[in-house]
Amino acid sequence: EVQLVESGGGLVKPGGSLRLSCAASGFTFGGYNMNWVRQAPGKGLEWVSSISSSSSSIYYADSVRGRFTISRDNAKNSLYLQMNSLGVEDTAVYYCARETGISYWGQGTLVTVSS
Amino acid sequence: DIQMTQSPSSLSASVGDRVTITCRASQGIGNHLVWFQQKPGKAPKSLIYAASSLQSGVPSKFSGSGSGTDFTLTISSLQPEDFATYYCQQYSRYPLTFGGGTKVEIK
């Protein structure tokens, strides 16, 4: 069974940093592109970042480029999102998702940016 | 960026109704489209990939069609568990983009 489990969310002050993790199991993690997608409270889905299976290609939404860094460790079956210079507009549930045409989602982790 | 426009943004329907949701891309995306279902407080669930292929384990009452710029998701006979918000997503090119969602409510 495919499982994606996010962790690392929480309350952070504006300007602060947070590192999200996603632990994958039930499939060959190193064979798939991976993504972070977020959803602000009461809003729709917003793509944040993607990384190819070998980390050779990385993409970011304009809204996070220069502040967020996606990475992965295929040996540990893990995906990461380092988030710096957080603003209130980054408040959202962050989902880890498999494949460019998303096939599986994690349960999400809530990031709240507030003073 | 490719804009994805869903319509309607919401609809009211009865159990047993046939429901159709449309998604239009601002430029051609081939068949690089997926559909998701999301219930309140839950993660999205993938229903359809490559515009018309059913994800494993998804009941056959869900179907997708279209290519290029115009796509549809059809629920053949709406059941209580189908009341949710539905989203489309294109994966033809980056940035990946989503439709604004269609909320299916009980009439």
Tab-separated table of C-alpha atoms in Angstrom:
chain	number	residue	atom	x	y	z
A	1	GLU	CA	0.000	0.000	0.000
A	2	VAL	CA	1.339	3.406	-0.980
A	3	GLN	CA	1.792	5.665	2.031
A	4	LEU	CA	3.021	9.242	2.246
A	5	VAL	CA	3.325	10.683	5.740
A	6	GLU	CA	4.176	14.352	6.211
A	7	SER	CA	5.615	15.849	9.365
A	8	GLY	CA	7.253	19.042	10.556
A	9	GLY	CA	4.374	21.472	10.398
A	10	GLY	CA	3.497	23.846	13.199
A	11	LEU	CA	3.220	27.453	14.299
A	12	VAL	CA	5.995	29.804	13.246
A	13	LYS	CA	6.401	33.581	13.359
A	14	PRO	CA	6.635	35.657	10.183
A	15	GLY	CA	10.185	35.567	8.873
A	16	GLY	CA	10.808	32.197	10.467
A	17	SER	CA	11.772	28.844	8.993
A	18	LEU	CA	10.389	25.337	8.995
A	19	ARG	CA	11.437	22.044	7.440
A	20	LEU	CA	8.790	19.612	6.272
A	21	SER	CA	9.446	15.924	5.743
A	22	CYS	CA	7.524	13.242	3.879
A	23	ALA	CA	8.184	9.577	4.565
A	24	ALA	CA	7.245	7.300	1.679
A	25	SER	CA	6.534	3.583	1.740
A	26	GLY	CA	4.809	0.922	-0.318
A	27	PHE	CA	6.497	1.789	-3.600
A	28	THR	CA	9.929	2.343	-5.140
A	29	PHE	CA	10.394	5.941	-4.018
A	30	GLY	CA	13.461	6.532	-6.164
A	31	GLY	CA	11.483	5.815	-9.316
A	32	TYR	CA	9.016	8.682	-9.029
A	33	ASN	CA	8.904	12.444	-9.341
A	34	MET	CA	7.564	14.033	-6.171
A	35	ASN	CA	5.740	17.240	-5.336
A	36	TRP	CA	4.647	19.562	-2.585
A	37	VAL	CA	1.165	21.037	-2.935
A	38	ARG	CA	-0.490	23.363	-0.435
A	39	GLN	CA	-4.003	24.428	0.433
A	40	ALA	CA	-4.699	27.603	2.368
A	41	PRO	CA	-7.687	27.452	4.743
A	42	GLY	CA	-10.918	27.364	2.755
A	43	LYS	CA	-9.065	27.722	-0.558
A	44	GLY	CA	-8.143	25.539	-3.506
A	45	LEU	CA	-5.012	23.558	-4.266
A	46	GLU	CA	-1.743	25.320	-5.132
A	47	TRP	CA	1.318	23.574	-6.510
A	48	VAL	CA	4.489	24.545	-4.627
A	49	SER	CA	7.439	22.542	-5.956
A	50	SER	CA	8.476	19.371	-7.784
A	51	ILE	CA	11.624	17.273	-7.905
A	52	SER	CA	12.506	14.562	-10.378
A	53	SER	CA	13.347	11.023	-9.325
A	54	SER	CA	17.113	11.633	-9.418
A	55	SER	CA	16.913	15.241	-8.180
A	56	SER	CA	18.261	16.404	-11.535
A	57	SER	CA	15.246	18.625	-12.236
A	58	ILE	CA	13.632	20.931	-9.705
A	59	TYR	CA	10.778	23.381	-10.166
A	60	TYR	CA	9.197	26.020	-7.945
A	61	ALA	CA	6.108	28.166	-8.002
A	62	ASP	CA	6.929	31.856	-8.394
A	63	SER	CA	5.374	32.506	-4.989
A	64	VAL	CA	8.038	30.433	-3.182
A	65	ARG	CA	11.082	30.573	-5.450
A	66	GLY	CA	14.127	31.812	-3.553
A	67	ARG	CA	12.545	31.039	-0.168
A	68	PHE	CA	11.727	27.316	-0.340
A	69	THR	CA	14.059	24.433	-1.210
A	70	ILE	CA	12.867	20.966	-2.163
A	71	SER	CA	15.121	17.944	-1.756
A	72	ARG	CA	14.937	14.195	-1.423
A	73	ASP	CA	16.941	11.279	-0.054
A	74	ASN	CA	16.142	8.148	-2.028
A	75	ALA	CA	18.118	5.981	0.389
A	76	LYS	CA	15.814	7.117	3.185
A	77	ASN	CA	12.618	7.169	1.055
A	78	SER	CA	12.102	10.762	2.113
A	79	LEU	CA	11.098	14.090	0.580
A	80	TYR	CA	11.808	17.445	2.204
A	81	LEU	CA	10.775	21.078	1.940
A	82	GLN	CA	12.917	23.710	3.618
A	83	MET	CA	10.847	26.860	4.030
A	84	ASN	CA	12.556	30.158	4.902
A	85	SER	CA	11.331	33.737	5.214
A	86	LEU	CA	7.823	32.526	5.887
A	87	GLY	CA	4.944	34.960	5.556
A	88	VAL	CA	1.303	34.807	6.644
A	89	GLU	CA	0.420	33.954	3.037
A	90	ASP	CA	2.266	30.643	3.454
A	91	THR	CA	-0.251	29.440	6.027
A	92	ALA	CA	-1.699	26.240	4.594
A	93	VAL	CA	-1.893	22.494	4.779
A	94	TYR	CA	1.121	21.143	2.891
A	95	TYR	CA	0.715	17.870	1.057
A	96	CYS	CA	3.361	15.546	-0.275
A	97	ALA	CA	2.203	14.028	-3.575
A	98	ARG	CA	3.534	11.379	-5.939
A	99	GLU	CA	4.095	11.843	-9.682
A	100	THR	CA	3.642	14.829	-11.943
A	101	GLY	CA	0.106	13.728	-12.736
A	102	ILE	CA	-0.575	13.240	-9.068
A	103	SER	CA	-1.634	9.705	-8.151
A	104	TYR	CA	-1.221	9.636	-4.360
A	105	TRP	CA	-1.377	12.243	-1.621
A	106	GLY	CA	-0.216	12.303	1.962
A	107	GLN	CA	-2.571	13.353	4.737
A	108	GLY	CA	-0.987	16.801	4.954
A	109	THR	CA	0.724	18.846	7.649
A	110	LEU	CA	-0.515	22.240	8.782
A	111	VAL	CA	1.817	25.216	8.693
A	112	THR	CA	0.570	28.317	10.476
A	113	VAL	CA	2.516	31.561	10.137
A	114	SER	CA	1.380	34.063	12.722
A	115	SER	CA	2.812	36.492	15.233
B	1	ASP	CA	1.258	29.470	-17.227
B	2	ILE	CA	-1.625	27.213	-18.232
B	3	GLN	CA	-4.882	28.324	-16.623
B	4	MET	CA	-7.409	25.638	-15.697
B	5	THR	CA	-11.029	26.789	-15.536
B	6	GLN	CA	-13.614	24.527	-13.943
B	7	SER	CA	-17.339	24.890	-14.277
B	8	PRO	CA	-19.605	25.090	-12.518
B	9	SER	CA	-17.948	26.229	-9.287
B	10	SER	CA	-20.747	24.511	-7.402
B	11	LEU	CA	-23.813	22.447	-8.119
B	12	SER	CA	-26.694	20.898	-6.253
B	13	ALA	CA	-27.786	17.412	-7.215
B	14	SER	CA	-29.855	14.533	-5.907
B	15	VAL	CA	-28.851	10.974	-5.153
B	16	GLY	CA	-29.030	9.018	-8.389
B	17	ASP	CA	-28.399	12.026	-10.639
B	18	ARG	CA	-25.832	12.003	-13.422
B	19	VAL	CA	-23.368	14.822	-12.857
B	20	THR	CA	-20.895	16.358	-15.302
B	21	ILE	CA	-18.085	18.757	-14.408
B	22	THR	CA	-15.989	20.489	-17.032
B	23	CYS	CA	-12.399	21.688	-17.016
B	24	ARG	CA	-10.957	23.919	-19.725
B	25	ALA	CA	-7.251	24.556	-20.268
B	26	SER	CA	-6.013	27.897	-21.601
B	27	GLN	CA	-3.855	26.005	-24.110
B	28	GLY	CA	-3.626	22.450	-25.367
B	29	ILE	CA	-2.418	19.889	-22.850
B	30	GLY	CA	-2.988	16.678	-24.788
B	31	ASN	CA	-4.406	14.191	-22.299
B	32	HIS	CA	-2.206	15.305	-19.401
B	33	LEU	CA	-5.051	15.818	-16.953
B	34	VAL	CA	-6.025	14.289	-13.643
B	35	TRP	CA	-9.182	14.586	-11.542
B	36	PHE	CA	-9.342	14.532	-7.736
B	37	GLN	CA	-12.055	14.281	-5.123
B	38	GLN	CA	-11.651	16.041	-1.792
B	39	LYS	CA	-13.907	15.742	1.241
B	40	PRO	CA	-13.831	18.298	4.062
B	41	GLY	CA	-10.797	17.961	6.293
B	42	LYS	CA	-9.308	15.207	4.155
B	43	ALA	CA	-6.529	14.944	1.604
B	44	PRO	CA	-7.482	14.848	-2.074
B	45	LYS	CA	-7.962	11.446	-3.658
B	46	SER	CA	-6.987	10.804	-7.251
B	47	LEU	CA	-9.820	9.500	-9.445
B	48	ILE	CA	-8.760	9.760	-13.095
B	49	TYR	CA	-5.365	10.123	-14.808
B	50	ALA	CA	-4.445	10.727	-18.437
B	51	ALA	CA	-7.873	12.360	-18.819
B	52	SER	CA	-9.824	9.114	-19.030
B	53	SER	CA	-8.055	6.304	-17.150
B	54	LEU	CA	-9.499	5.198	-13.836
B	55	GLN	CA	-7.127	5.091	-10.875
B	56	SER	CA	-6.859	1.681	-9.232
B	57	GLY	CA	-9.703	1.064	-6.815
B	58	VAL	CA	-11.905	3.904	-8.050
B	59	PRO	CA	-15.467	2.807	-8.857
B	60	SER	CA	-16.519	2.767	-12.492
B	61	LYS	CA	-19.317	5.298	-11.879
B	62	PHE	CA	-16.548	7.876	-12.365
B	63	SER	CA	-15.411	8.525	-15.908
B	64	GLY	CA	-13.327	11.137	-17.658
B	65	SER	CA	-13.092	12.293	-21.230
B	66	GLY	CA	-11.535	14.953	-23.414
B	67	SER	CA	-8.237	16.022	-24.874
B	68	GLY	CA	-6.548	19.208	-25.913
B	69	THR	CA	-8.324	21.959	-24.007
B	70	ASP	CA	-11.720	20.580	-22.965
B	71	PHE	CA	-12.290	17.838	-20.414
B	72	THR	CA	-15.174	16.392	-18.446
B	73	LEU	CA	-15.627	14.321	-15.317
B	74	THR	CA	-18.886	12.408	-15.107
B	75	ILE	CA	-20.432	10.663	-12.125
B	76	SER	CA	-23.015	8.302	-13.539
B	77	SER	CA	-25.244	7.930	-10.484
B	78	LEU	CA	-24.499	10.226	-7.571
B	79	GLN	CA	-24.336	8.546	-4.186
B	80	PRO	CA	-24.157	10.135	-0.710
B	81	GLU	CA	-20.417	9.462	-0.468
B	82	ASP	CA	-19.809	11.423	-3.687
B	83	PHE	CA	-20.747	14.783	-2.218
B	84	ALA	CA	-17.371	16.530	-2.183
B	85	THR	CA	-15.242	19.053	-4.049
B	86	TYR	CA	-13.665	17.971	-7.321
B	87	TYR	CA	-10.505	19.419	-8.868
B	88	CYS	CA	-8.697	19.000	-12.158
B	89	GLN	CA	-4.920	19.362	-12.601
B	90	GLN	CA	-2.803	19.649	-15.744
B	91	TYR	CA	0.621	18.079	-15.906
B	92	SER	CA	1.565	18.975	-19.453
B	93	ARG	CA	4.085	21.567	-18.321
B	94	TYR	CA	5.342	23.432	-15.298
B	95	PRO	CA	4.058	25.161	-13.316
B	96	LEU	CA	1.533	22.437	-12.528
B	97	THR	CA	-1.864	24.092	-12.227
B	98	PHE	CA	-5.223	23.190	-10.737
B	99	GLY	CA	-8.763	24.150	-11.503
B	100	GLY	CA	-10.589	26.195	-8.908
B	101	GLY	CA	-12.754	23.276	-7.811
B	102	THR	CA	-16.392	22.233	-8.145
B	103	LYS	CA	-18.346	21.678	-4.954
B	104	VAL	CA	-21.050	19.042	-5.356
B	105	GLU	CA	-23.779	19.508	-2.770
B	106	ILE	CA	-26.962	17.685	-1.877
B	107	LYS	CA	-30.169	19.125	-3.309
